[in-house]
Amino acid sequence: MSIAKRLKRRMSTVIAVIVLLAVWETWVDLGHVSPTMISAPSEIFAATIETWNTLGPAAAITGYEGVVGFLFAVFFGIMIGIALYCSHTFNAAFYPLLAAAQTMPLISIAPLFLIWFGFEISGKIVIVAVFGLFPIAVQTVRGLEAVPQFYSDVALTCGATPVWTLWHVKLRVAARQIYGGIRVSAAYIFATASTAEYLGARKGLGIWLQAAYNSFRTPLIFSATIVIILMTCVLMLAVNASERILLGPAGDDEDPDADQ
């Protein structure tokens, strides 16, 4: 995609956001909507600036939990996915459980982690890692299974070992699909961390949100939500940048003879 097309797409997004904020602000002002029901963007911005001395440190704690837990999720998700691919017995025994575990609600398991780890940050990191590794592991298995057999045949014919072929050929070919699972995981990392904090923690955006809710300060709820969204966007940009650095532009994987 050319730079002009990318700028055009980004400009369309910026214009849509500006229009949405303008309509939102106008509706709240002209409709005389109660501030406890919904806040205008200007009120949210003012509240964010006013409370940043407490909101910033809370966001830093949630960001630390999310990033560390995400890194563990990426590592263990890929390792589990490789194990599921390499062992038919392991796959048959645990893949259905792994797929079913993705439907497990956080609220049903968070109390257990609270009992095991207390209110410490380590417990939130574990929760983030556990819930983040599911899509990565599943996409790793699917990606490896989708690798055409001729890639392995060529490598083995040239004298490569099965282990070398797995790590240097199959994983490279499946990397795009694995990154798809990583992006899905990244989209929910900070929401998971803040929800886990809300259910039981000493610090973080979850506790900050709980305090805002208990005091009926609606603008602060929006402020924390926007911070979570921005943190998620930054993480997604980092994931996309790492994919581009490690694998190159997506077009590089296309077959140059496909249209011939």
Coordinates of C-alpha atoms in Angstrom, one line a residue:
M1 CA 0.0 0.0 0.0
S2 CA 1.4 3.4 -1.0
I3 CA 2.0 6.2 1.5
A4 CA -0.7 8.3 -0.1
K5 CA -3.3 5.5 0.4
R6 CA -2.2 5.0 4.0
L7 CA -2.5 8.7 4.7
K8 CA -5.9 8.8 3.1
R9 CA -7.1 5.9 5.3
R10 CA -5.7 7.5 8.4
M11 CA -7.3 10.9 7.5
S12 CA -10.7 9.2 7.1
T13 CA -10.3 7.8 10.6
V14 CA -9.3 11.1 12.0
I15 CA -12.2 12.9 10.4
A16 CA -14.7 10.2 11.6
V17 CA -13.4 10.6 15.2
I18 CA -13.6 14.4 15.1
V19 CA -17.2 14.2 13.8
L20 CA -18.1 11.7 16.4
L21 CA -16.7 13.8 19.2
A22 CA -18.4 16.9 17.9
V23 CA -21.8 15.2 17.7
W24 CA -21.3 13.7 21.2
E25 CA -20.4 17.1 22.6
T26 CA -23.3 18.8 21.0
W27 CA -25.8 16.1 22.0
V28 CA -24.7 16.4 25.7
D29 CA -24.8 20.2 25.7
L30 CA -28.1 20.7 23.8
G31 CA -29.9 17.7 25.3
H32 CA -28.9 18.8 28.9
V33 CA -27.9 15.2 29.6
S34 CA -27.2 14.5 33.3
P35 CA -23.4 14.4 33.9
T36 CA -23.8 11.3 36.0
M37 CA -25.3 9.5 33.0
I38 CA -22.8 10.4 30.3
S39 CA -20.1 13.1 30.1
A40 CA -19.2 15.4 27.2
P41 CA -15.7 14.9 25.7
S42 CA -14.6 18.3 27.1
E43 CA -15.6 17.2 30.6
I44 CA -13.7 13.9 30.1
F45 CA -10.6 15.7 28.9
A46 CA -10.7 18.2 31.8
A47 CA -11.2 15.4 34.3
T48 CA -8.3 13.4 32.8
I49 CA -5.9 16.4 33.2
E50 CA -7.2 17.2 36.7
T51 CA -6.7 13.6 38.0
W52 CA -3.6 12.6 36.0
N53 CA -1.4 12.7 39.1
T54 CA -3.3 9.6 40.3
L55 CA -4.5 8.2 36.9
G56 CA -1.0 8.1 35.5
P57 CA 0.5 5.9 38.2
A58 CA -2.5 3.6 38.1
A59 CA -2.1 3.3 34.3
A60 CA 1.6 2.5 34.8
I61 CA 0.8 -0.4 37.1
T62 CA -1.8 -1.8 34.8
G63 CA 0.6 -1.3 31.8
Y64 CA 3.4 -3.2 33.6
E65 CA 1.0 -6.1 34.4
G66 CA -0.3 -6.2 30.9
V67 CA 3.1 -6.0 29.1
V68 CA 4.8 -8.6 31.3
G69 CA 1.8 -10.9 31.2
F70 CA 1.6 -10.4 27.4
L71 CA 5.3 -11.4 26.9
F72 CA 4.7 -14.6 29.0
A73 CA 1.6 -15.3 27.0
V74 CA 3.5 -15.0 23.7
F75 CA 6.3 -17.3 24.8
F76 CA 4.1 -20.0 26.5
G77 CA 1.4 -19.7 23.8
I78 CA 3.9 -20.5 21.0
M79 CA 5.5 -23.2 23.1
I80 CA 2.2 -24.9 23.8
G81 CA 1.2 -24.6 20.2
I82 CA 4.4 -26.2 19.0
A83 CA 3.9 -29.0 21.6
L84 CA 0.3 -29.6 20.4
Y85 CA 1.5 -29.7 16.8
C86 CA 4.4 -32.1 17.4
S87 CA 2.6 -34.6 19.7
H88 CA -0.6 -36.2 18.4
T89 CA -1.3 -37.6 21.9
F90 CA -0.8 -34.3 23.6
N91 CA -3.0 -32.6 20.9
A92 CA -5.8 -35.1 21.3
A93 CA -5.8 -34.8 25.0
F94 CA -5.4 -31.1 25.5
Y95 CA -6.4 -29.2 22.3
P96 CA -10.2 -29.6 23.0
L97 CA -9.6 -28.4 26.6
L98 CA -7.5 -25.4 25.3
A99 CA -10.3 -24.4 22.9
A100 CA -12.9 -24.8 25.6
A101 CA -10.9 -22.7 28.0
Q102 CA -11.2 -19.7 25.7
T103 CA -14.8 -19.4 26.6
M104 CA -14.1 -19.4 30.4
P105 CA -15.2 -16.0 31.9
L106 CA -12.6 -14.1 33.8
I107 CA -15.0 -13.5 36.7
S108 CA -15.2 -17.3 37.3
I109 CA -11.5 -17.8 37.8
A110 CA -10.2 -14.5 39.1
P111 CA -11.3 -15.3 42.7
L112 CA -9.1 -18.4 42.6
F113 CA -6.1 -16.3 41.6
L114 CA -7.0 -13.9 44.4
I115 CA -6.9 -16.7 46.9
W116 CA -3.6 -18.1 45.5
F117 CA -1.7 -14.8 44.9
G118 CA -3.6 -12.3 47.1
F119 CA -3.7 -8.7 46.0
E120 CA -0.2 -8.7 44.6
I121 CA 0.8 -7.7 41.1
S122 CA 2.1 -11.2 40.3
G123 CA -1.4 -12.6 40.4
K124 CA -2.6 -10.1 37.8
I125 CA 0.4 -11.0 35.6
V126 CA -0.5 -14.7 35.8
I127 CA -4.1 -14.0 34.9
V128 CA -3.1 -11.9 31.9
A129 CA -0.7 -14.5 30.8
V130 CA -3.2 -17.4 31.1
F131 CA -6.0 -15.6 29.3
G132 CA -3.6 -14.2 26.7
L133 CA -1.9 -17.4 25.6
F134 CA -5.1 -19.2 24.4
P135 CA -5.4 -17.5 21.0
I136 CA -1.7 -17.6 20.4
A137 CA -1.5 -21.3 21.1
V138 CA -4.5 -22.0 18.9
Q139 CA -3.2 -19.9 16.0
T140 CA 0.3 -21.5 16.3
V141 CA -1.2 -25.0 15.9
R142 CA -3.4 -23.9 13.0
G143 CA -0.5 -22.1 11.3
L144 CA 1.8 -25.0 11.5
E145 CA -0.8 -27.4 10.3
A146 CA -1.5 -25.1 7.3
V147 CA 2.2 -25.1 6.1
P148 CA 2.4 -26.9 2.8
Q149 CA 4.2 -30.2 3.0
F150 CA 6.7 -29.3 0.2
Y151 CA 8.4 -26.8 2.5
S152 CA 9.4 -29.7 4.8
D153 CA 10.2 -32.0 1.9
V154 CA 12.7 -29.5 0.4
A155 CA 14.4 -28.8 3.7
L156 CA 14.7 -32.5 4.6
T157 CA 15.9 -33.4 1.1
C158 CA 18.7 -30.8 1.5
G159 CA 19.9 -32.5 4.7
A160 CA 18.0 -30.6 7.4
T161 CA 16.9 -32.3 10.5
P162 CA 13.1 -32.4 11.5
V163 CA 13.9 -30.1 14.5
W164 CA 15.7 -27.6 12.3
T165 CA 12.9 -27.7 9.7
L166 CA 10.4 -27.0 12.4
W167 CA 12.2 -24.0 13.9
H168 CA 13.6 -22.5 10.7
V169 CA 11.1 -23.4 8.0
K170 CA 7.7 -24.3 9.4
L171 CA 7.5 -21.6 12.1
R172 CA 8.7 -19.0 9.5
V173 CA 6.0 -19.9 7.1
A174 CA 3.4 -20.0 9.9
A175 CA 4.6 -16.8 11.4
R176 CA 1.9 -14.6 9.8
Q177 CA -0.9 -16.7 11.3
I178 CA 0.8 -16.8 14.6
Y179 CA 1.0 -13.1 14.6
G180 CA -2.7 -13.1 14.0
G181 CA -3.2 -14.8 17.4
I182 CA -0.8 -12.4 19.0
R183 CA -2.8 -9.5 17.8
V184 CA -6.0 -11.0 19.1
S185 CA -4.3 -11.5 22.5
A186 CA -2.9 -8.0 22.5
A187 CA -6.4 -6.5 21.9
Y188 CA -7.6 -7.7 25.3
I189 CA -4.5 -7.6 27.5
F190 CA -5.0 -4.3 29.3
A191 CA -8.8 -4.9 29.6
T192 CA -8.1 -8.2 31.2
A193 CA -5.5 -6.7 33.6
S194 CA -7.8 -3.9 34.7
T195 CA -10.8 -6.3 35.2
A196 CA -8.6 -8.5 37.3
E197 CA -7.6 -5.5 39.4
Y198 CA -11.3 -4.5 39.7
L199 CA -12.0 -7.9 41.2
G200 CA -9.2 -7.6 43.7
A201 CA -6.0 -5.5 43.9
R202 CA -4.3 -2.7 45.8
K203 CA -3.4 -0.5 42.8
G204 CA -4.1 -0.1 39.1
L205 CA -6.7 1.2 36.7
G206 CA -9.2 -1.4 38.0
I207 CA -9.1 0.0 41.5
W208 CA -9.1 3.6 40.0
L209 CA -12.2 2.7 38.1
Q210 CA -13.8 1.2 41.1
A211 CA -13.2 4.4 43.1
A212 CA -14.7 6.5 40.2
Y213 CA -17.8 4.3 40.1
N214 CA -18.3 4.4 43.9
S215 CA -18.2 8.2 43.8
F216 CA -20.4 8.4 40.7
R217 CA -17.8 10.4 38.9
T218 CA -18.7 9.4 35.3
P219 CA -16.0 11.5 33.6
L220 CA -13.3 9.5 35.4
I221 CA -14.8 6.2 34.2
F222 CA -14.5 7.5 30.7
S223 CA -10.9 8.7 31.4
A224 CA -9.8 5.3 32.5
T225 CA -11.5 3.7 29.6
I226 CA -9.7 6.0 27.1
V227 CA -6.4 5.3 28.8
I228 CA -7.0 1.5 28.4
I229 CA -7.8 2.0 24.7
L230 CA -4.7 4.2 24.1
M231 CA -2.5 1.6 25.9
T232 CA -4.0 -1.1 23.7
C233 CA -3.3 0.9 20.6
V234 CA 0.3 1.4 21.5
L235 CA 0.7 -2.3 22.2
M236 CA -0.9 -3.2 18.8
L237 CA 1.4 -0.8 17.1
A238 CA 4.4 -2.4 18.8
V239 CA 3.1 -5.9 17.6
N240 CA 2.7 -4.7 14.1
A241 CA 6.1 -3.1 14.1
S242 CA 7.8 -6.2 15.4
E243 CA 6.0 -8.3 12.7
R244 CA 7.3 -5.9 10.0
I245 CA 10.8 -6.0 11.4
L246 CA 11.0 -9.7 11.8
L247 CA 9.0 -10.8 8.7
G248 CA 9.0 -7.8 6.5
P249 CA 5.9 -6.2 4.8
A250 CA 3.0 -8.6 4.3
G251 CA 3.4 -8.4 0.5
D252 CA 6.8 -10.0 0.7
D253 CA 5.2 -13.4 1.4
E254 CA 3.1 -13.3 -1.8
D255 CA 4.0 -15.6 -4.6
P256 CA 5.4 -13.5 -7.5
D257 CA 4.2 -16.1 -10.0
A258 CA 0.7 -16.3 -8.6
D259 CA -0.8 -14.0 -11.3
Q260 CA 1.0 -15.7 -14.2

